[in-house]
Coordinates of C-alpha atoms in Angstrom, one line a residue:
X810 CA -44.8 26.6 23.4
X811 CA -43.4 29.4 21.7
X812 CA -46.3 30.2 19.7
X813 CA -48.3 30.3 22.9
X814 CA -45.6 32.5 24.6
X815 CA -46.5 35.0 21.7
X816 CA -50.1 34.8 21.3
X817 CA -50.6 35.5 25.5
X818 CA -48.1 38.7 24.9
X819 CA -50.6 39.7 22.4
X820 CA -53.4 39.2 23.6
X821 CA -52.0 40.9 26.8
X822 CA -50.9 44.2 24.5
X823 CA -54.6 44.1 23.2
X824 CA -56.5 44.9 26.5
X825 CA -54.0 47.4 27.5
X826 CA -54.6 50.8 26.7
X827 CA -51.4 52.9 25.7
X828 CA -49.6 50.1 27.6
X829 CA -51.1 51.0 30.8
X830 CA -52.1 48.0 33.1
X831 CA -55.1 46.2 32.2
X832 CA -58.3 46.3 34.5
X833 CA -58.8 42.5 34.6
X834 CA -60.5 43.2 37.7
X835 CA -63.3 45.6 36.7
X836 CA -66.2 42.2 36.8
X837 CA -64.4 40.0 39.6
X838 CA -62.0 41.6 41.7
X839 CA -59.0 40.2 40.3
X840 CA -55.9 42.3 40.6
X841 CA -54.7 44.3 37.4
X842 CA -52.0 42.8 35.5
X843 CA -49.2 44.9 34.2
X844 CA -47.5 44.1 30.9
X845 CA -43.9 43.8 30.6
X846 CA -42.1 43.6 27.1
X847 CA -40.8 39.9 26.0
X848 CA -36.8 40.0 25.9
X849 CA -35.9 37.0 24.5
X850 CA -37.3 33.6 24.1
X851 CA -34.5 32.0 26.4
X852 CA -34.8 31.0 29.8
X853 CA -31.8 32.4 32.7
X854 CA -29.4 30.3 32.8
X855 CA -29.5 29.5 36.6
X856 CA -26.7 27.0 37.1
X857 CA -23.7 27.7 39.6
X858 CA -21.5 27.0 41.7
X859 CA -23.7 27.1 45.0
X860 CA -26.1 24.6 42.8
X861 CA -24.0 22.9 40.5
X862 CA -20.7 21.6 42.0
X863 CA -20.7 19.1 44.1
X864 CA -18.6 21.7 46.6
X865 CA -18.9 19.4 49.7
X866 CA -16.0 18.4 50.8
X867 CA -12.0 19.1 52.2
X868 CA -9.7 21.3 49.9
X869 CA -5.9 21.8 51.2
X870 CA -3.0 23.6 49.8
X871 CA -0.1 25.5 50.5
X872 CA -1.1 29.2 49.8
X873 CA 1.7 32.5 48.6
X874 CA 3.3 33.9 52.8
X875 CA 4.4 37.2 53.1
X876 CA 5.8 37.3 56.5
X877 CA 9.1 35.7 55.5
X878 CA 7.8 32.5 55.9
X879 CA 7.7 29.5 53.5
X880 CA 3.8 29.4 52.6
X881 CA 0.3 29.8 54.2
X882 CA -0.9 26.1 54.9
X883 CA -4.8 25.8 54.6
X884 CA -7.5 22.9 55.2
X885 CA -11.1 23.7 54.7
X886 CA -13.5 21.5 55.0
X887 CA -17.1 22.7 53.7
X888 CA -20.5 21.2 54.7
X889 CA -23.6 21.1 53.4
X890 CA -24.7 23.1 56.4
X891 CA -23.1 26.1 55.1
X892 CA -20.5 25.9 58.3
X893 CA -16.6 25.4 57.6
X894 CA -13.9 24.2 59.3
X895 CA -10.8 26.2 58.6
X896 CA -6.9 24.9 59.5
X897 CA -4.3 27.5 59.1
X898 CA -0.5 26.9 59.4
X899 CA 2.3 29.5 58.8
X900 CA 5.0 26.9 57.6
X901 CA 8.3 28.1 59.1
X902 CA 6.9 30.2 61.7
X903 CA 4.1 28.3 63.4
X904 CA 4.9 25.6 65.5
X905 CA 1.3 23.8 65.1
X906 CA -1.6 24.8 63.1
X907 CA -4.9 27.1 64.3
X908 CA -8.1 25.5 63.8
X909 CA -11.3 28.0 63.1
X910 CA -15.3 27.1 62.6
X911 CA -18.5 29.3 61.5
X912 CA -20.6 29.6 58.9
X913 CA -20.1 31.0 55.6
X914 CA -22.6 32.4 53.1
X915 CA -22.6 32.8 49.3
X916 CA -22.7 35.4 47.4
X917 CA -25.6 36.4 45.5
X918 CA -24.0 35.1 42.0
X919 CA -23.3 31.6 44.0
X920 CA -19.7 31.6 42.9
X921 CA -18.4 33.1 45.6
X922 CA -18.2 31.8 49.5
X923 CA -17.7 34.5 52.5
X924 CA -16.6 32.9 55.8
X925 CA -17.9 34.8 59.1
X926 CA -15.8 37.1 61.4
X927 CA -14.0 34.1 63.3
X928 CA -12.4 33.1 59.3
X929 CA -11.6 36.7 58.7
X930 CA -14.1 37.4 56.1
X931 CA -12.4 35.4 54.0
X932 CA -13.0 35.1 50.2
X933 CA -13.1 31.9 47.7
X934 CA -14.4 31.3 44.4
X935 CA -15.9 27.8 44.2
X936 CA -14.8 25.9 41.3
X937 CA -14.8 22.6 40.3
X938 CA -13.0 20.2 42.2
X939 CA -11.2 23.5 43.8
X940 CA -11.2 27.0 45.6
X941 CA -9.3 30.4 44.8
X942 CA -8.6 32.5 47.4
X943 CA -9.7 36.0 46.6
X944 CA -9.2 39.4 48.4
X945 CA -11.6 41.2 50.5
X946 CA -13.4 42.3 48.0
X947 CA -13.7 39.3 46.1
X948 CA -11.5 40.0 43.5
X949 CA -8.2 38.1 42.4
X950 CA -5.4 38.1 44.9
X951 CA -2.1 40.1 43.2
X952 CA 1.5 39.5 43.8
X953 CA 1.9 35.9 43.0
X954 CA 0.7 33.5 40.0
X955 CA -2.8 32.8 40.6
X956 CA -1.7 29.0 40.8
X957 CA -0.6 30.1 44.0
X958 CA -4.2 30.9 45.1
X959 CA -5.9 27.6 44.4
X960 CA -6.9 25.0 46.9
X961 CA -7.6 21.4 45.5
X962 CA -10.2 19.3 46.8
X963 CA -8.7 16.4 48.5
X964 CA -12.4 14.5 49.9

């Protein structure tokens, strides 16, 4: 297959000209070709998260609180729909949790999830078996051990 690879690249340098684009339609209207340089014999690697991880599913856990209070309680479900279902809590503060659905949409990597306006826009890196909440712009949170960020998949 390899050998192959190499002999079309060839032949494909040979009727160029200077490394123009060849004129493969001069007898029968076929469109030129243009030749592009091999880089490496290796296909992309084209495995993640989005395609990979069996993300379906319910994650939950008890996330850092700034507002005094004694953590950030979240639930999110994902489905395969690409909508959520979101469960917030304020522990200490809120007397009974909020409940929030939309969509959310991958990044182009497919690590990355985005929920719509109603979840705030926010962030999480899909891993296996888990989440980790990430700031706005998709980086790691700061101010607590990034233990602190993760939410485990519970279904």
């Amino acid at each position: 297959m390899k050998q192959l690879l190499y002999l079309f690249a060839f032949v494909s340098l040979i009727a160029c000209k200077d490394g123009k684009k060849a004129d493969a339609g001069q007898n029968n209207n076929e469109p030129a070709v243009e030749v592009t340089e091999l880089q490496n014999d290796k296909a992309p690697d084209m495995h993640n998260s989005a395609n990979s991880l069996d993300w379906v599913g319910e994650y939950s856990g008890i996330l850092s609180c700034w507002n005094g209070c004694e953590g950030y309680k979240h639930i999110i479900e994902l489905k395969k729909d690409s909508t959520y279902t979101l469960t917030l809590q304020a522990l200490g503060i809120d007397d009974k949790p909020r409940t929030l659905n939309g969509k959310f949409n991958w990044s182009d990597n497919g690590s990355i999830i985005t929920l719509d306006a109603e979840g705030d826009h926010l962030k999480f890196k899909v891993m296996e078996n888990m989440l980790k909440k990430l700031d706005k712009f998709g980086n790691e949170e700061q101010g607590a051990p990034q233990a602190k960020y993760l939410l485990h998949k519970v279904q």
